[in-house]
Short mmCIF file of C-alpha atoms in Angstrom, two decimals:
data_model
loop_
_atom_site.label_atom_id
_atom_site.label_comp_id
_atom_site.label_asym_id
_atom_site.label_seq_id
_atom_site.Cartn_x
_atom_site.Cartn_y
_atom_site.Cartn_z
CA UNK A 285 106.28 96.80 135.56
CA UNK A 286 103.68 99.56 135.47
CA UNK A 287 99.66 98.03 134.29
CA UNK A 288 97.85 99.36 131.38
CA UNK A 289 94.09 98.88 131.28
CA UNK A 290 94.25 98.47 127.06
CA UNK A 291 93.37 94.64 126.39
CA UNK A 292 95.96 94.06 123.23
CA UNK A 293 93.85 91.63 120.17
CA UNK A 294 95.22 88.25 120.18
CA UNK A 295 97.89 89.00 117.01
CA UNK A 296 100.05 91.75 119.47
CA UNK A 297 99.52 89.07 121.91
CA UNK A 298 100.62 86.66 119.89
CA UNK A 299 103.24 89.24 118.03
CA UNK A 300 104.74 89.64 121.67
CA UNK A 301 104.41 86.02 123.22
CA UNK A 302 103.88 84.65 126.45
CA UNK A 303 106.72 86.24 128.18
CA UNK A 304 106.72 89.68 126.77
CA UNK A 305 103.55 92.66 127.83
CA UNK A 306 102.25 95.47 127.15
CA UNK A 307 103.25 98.09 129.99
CA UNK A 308 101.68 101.43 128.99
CA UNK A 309 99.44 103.40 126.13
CA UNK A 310 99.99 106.47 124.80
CA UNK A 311 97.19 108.00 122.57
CA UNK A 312 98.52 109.69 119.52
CA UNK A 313 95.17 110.45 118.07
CA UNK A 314 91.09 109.61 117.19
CA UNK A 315 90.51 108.34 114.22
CA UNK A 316 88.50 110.10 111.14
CA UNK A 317 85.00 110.66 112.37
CA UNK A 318 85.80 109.11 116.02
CA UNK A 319 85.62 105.54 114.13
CA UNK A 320 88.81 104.81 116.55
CA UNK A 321 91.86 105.00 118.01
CA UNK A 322 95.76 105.16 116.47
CA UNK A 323 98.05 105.22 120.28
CA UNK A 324 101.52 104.15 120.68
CA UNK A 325 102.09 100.68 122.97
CA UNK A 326 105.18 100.56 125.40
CA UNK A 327 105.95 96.92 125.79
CA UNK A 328 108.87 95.30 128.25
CA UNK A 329 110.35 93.43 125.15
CA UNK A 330 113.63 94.32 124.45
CA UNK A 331 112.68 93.67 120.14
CA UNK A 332 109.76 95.47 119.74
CA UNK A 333 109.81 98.82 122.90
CA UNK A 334 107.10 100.17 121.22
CA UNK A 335 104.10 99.85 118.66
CA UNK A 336 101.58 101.97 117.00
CA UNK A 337 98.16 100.50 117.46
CA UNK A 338 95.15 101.37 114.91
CA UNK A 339 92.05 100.11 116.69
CA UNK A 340 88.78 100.85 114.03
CA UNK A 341 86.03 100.41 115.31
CA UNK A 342 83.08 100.31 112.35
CA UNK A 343 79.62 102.09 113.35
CA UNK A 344 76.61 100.54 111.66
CA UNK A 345 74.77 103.37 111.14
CA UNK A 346 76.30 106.82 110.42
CA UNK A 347 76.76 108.83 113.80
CA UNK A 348 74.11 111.23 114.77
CA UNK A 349 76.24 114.12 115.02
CA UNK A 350 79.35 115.45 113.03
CA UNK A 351 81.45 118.68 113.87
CA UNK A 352 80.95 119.42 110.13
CA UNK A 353 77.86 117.74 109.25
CA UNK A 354 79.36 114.92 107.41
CA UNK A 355 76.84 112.25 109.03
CA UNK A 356 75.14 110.95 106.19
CA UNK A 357 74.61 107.06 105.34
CA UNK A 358 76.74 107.89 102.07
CA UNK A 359 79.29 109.39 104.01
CA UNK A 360 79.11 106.86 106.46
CA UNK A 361 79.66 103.99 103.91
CA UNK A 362 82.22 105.77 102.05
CA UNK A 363 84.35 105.83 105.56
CA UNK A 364 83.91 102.50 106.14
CA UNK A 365 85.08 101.10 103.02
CA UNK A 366 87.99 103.72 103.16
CA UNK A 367 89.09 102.17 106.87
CA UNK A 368 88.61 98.59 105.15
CA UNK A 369 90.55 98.93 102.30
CA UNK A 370 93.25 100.60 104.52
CA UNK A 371 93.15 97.54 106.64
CA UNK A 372 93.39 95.28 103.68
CA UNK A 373 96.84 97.24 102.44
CA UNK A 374 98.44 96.38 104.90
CA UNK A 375 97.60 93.23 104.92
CA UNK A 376 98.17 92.49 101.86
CA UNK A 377 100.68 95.49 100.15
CA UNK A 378 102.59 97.08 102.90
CA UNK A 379 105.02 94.15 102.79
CA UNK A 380 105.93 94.72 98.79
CA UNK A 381 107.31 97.83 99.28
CA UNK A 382 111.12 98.83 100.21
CA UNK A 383 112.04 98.86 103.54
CA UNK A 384 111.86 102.36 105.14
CA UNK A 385 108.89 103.66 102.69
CA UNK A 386 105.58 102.76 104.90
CA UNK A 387 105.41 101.34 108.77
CA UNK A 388 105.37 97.73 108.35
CA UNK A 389 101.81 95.66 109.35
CA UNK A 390 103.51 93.69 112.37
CA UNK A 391 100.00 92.11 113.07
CA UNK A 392 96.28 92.44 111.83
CA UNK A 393 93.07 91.33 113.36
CA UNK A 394 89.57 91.84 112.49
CA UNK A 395 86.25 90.36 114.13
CA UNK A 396 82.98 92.15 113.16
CA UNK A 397 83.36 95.77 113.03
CA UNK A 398 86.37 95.91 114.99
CA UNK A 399 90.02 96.02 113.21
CA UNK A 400 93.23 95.87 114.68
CA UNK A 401 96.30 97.63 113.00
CA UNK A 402 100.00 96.66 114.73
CA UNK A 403 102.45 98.56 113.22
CA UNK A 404 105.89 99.44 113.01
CA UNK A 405 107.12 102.58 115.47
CA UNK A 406 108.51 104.62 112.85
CA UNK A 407 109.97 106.33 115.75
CA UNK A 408 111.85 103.81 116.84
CA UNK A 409 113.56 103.92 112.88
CA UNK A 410 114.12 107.79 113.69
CA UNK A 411 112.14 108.53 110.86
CA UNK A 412 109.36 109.93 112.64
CA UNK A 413 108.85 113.29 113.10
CA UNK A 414 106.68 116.36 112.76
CA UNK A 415 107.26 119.70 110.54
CA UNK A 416 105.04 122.53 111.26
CA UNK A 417 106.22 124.71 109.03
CA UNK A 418 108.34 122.48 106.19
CA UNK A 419 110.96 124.19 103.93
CA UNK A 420 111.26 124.56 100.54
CA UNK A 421 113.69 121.25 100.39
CA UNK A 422 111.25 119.38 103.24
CA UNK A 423 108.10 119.60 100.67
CA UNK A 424 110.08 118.70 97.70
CA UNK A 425 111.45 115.10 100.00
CA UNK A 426 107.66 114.78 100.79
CA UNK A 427 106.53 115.16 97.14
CA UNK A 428 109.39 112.97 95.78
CA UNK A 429 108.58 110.00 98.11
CA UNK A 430 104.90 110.55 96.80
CA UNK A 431 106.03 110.16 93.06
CA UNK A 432 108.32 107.26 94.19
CA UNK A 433 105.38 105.53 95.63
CA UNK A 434 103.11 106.17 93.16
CA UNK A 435 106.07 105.12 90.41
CA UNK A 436 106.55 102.02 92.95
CA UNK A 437 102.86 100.46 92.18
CA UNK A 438 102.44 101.60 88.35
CA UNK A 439 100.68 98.66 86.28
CA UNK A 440 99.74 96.89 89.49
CA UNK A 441 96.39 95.32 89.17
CA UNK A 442 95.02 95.72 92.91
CA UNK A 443 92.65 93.25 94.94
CA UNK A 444 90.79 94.81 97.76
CA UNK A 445 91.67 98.12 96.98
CA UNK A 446 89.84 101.67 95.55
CA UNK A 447 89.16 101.07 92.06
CA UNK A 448 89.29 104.76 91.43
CA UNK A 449 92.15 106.27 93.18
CA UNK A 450 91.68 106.86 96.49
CA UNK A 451 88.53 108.00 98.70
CA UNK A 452 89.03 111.38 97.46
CA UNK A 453 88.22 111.49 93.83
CA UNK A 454 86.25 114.55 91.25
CA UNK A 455 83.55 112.07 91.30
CA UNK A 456 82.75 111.90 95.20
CA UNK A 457 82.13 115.74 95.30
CA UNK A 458 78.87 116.76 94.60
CA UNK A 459 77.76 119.08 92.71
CA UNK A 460 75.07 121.72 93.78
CA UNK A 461 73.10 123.25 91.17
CA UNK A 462 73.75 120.88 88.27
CA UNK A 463 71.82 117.85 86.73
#
């Protein structure tokens, strides 16, 4: 069994058990604004081979530096609650949906600013894969399982969630030149 310097929270740990480990880390990508990590974990349990890990880690302040200047405290705050109420979905919303339609939230830990995602390898469900340049009949599958989603949570009165769509909205662009 090869070692892997990542430390897994106490839910994969858990999520695994006492006889299963976490052999190797792949990183997939940073996060929005460097506020993390999403990697894939190789494990030596014959149930779970692999799992995407979303480690958030919360600045307090807003960073000092931004490849496109988007370093204020607004903008800041805005991606905090943003990486909250993501964390909070799948908690609490993932689970309601049909099988197959969203990676399901395996475990979830959170202690300060830190938060733990353990999800489901969509890989592994060979469901999983990139399109760099989509066809005509790959955008309209995209755009159909976005109106079946959508459909999916009509009349829902959410908890923990945006109460205005999502973080993109008309009313979080400013304006220049207008009152």
């Amino acid at each position: 069994m090869s070692s892997c310097s990542y430390e897994p929270a106490e839910s994969l740990k858990t999520l695994l058990g006492d006889q299963y480990h976490v052999v190797s880390k792949d990183p997939i990508q940073s996060l929005w604004s460097g506020y993390g990590e999403l990697f894939r974990v190789h494990t030596d349990s014959p149930a779970l081979p692999s799992l995407i890990v979303k480690a958030i880690d919360l600045p307090k302040v807003a960073p000092e530096h931004h490849p496109k200047g988007w370093n204020t405290e607004l903008s800041n705050q805005r991606k905090l609650k943003s990486y909250q109420v993501e964390f909070h979905w799948y908690q609490h919303y993932v689970a309601r949906m049909p099988i197959g339609w969203a990676p399901r939230c395996l475990a979830a830990e959170s202690h300060d600013s830190h938060y733990e995602l353990v999800l489901e390898d969509l890989k592994l469900a060979d469901c999983a894969w990139v399109v760099k340049t989509p066809s005509n009949q790959e955008i309209e599958t995209v755009l159909r399982w976005l109106a079946r989603f959508h459909a999916f949570w009509l009349n829902t009165q959410p908890s923990g969630l945006w109460q205005q769509g999502t973080y993109w909205h008309l009313a979080t662009r400013q304006m220049s030149g207008r009152q």
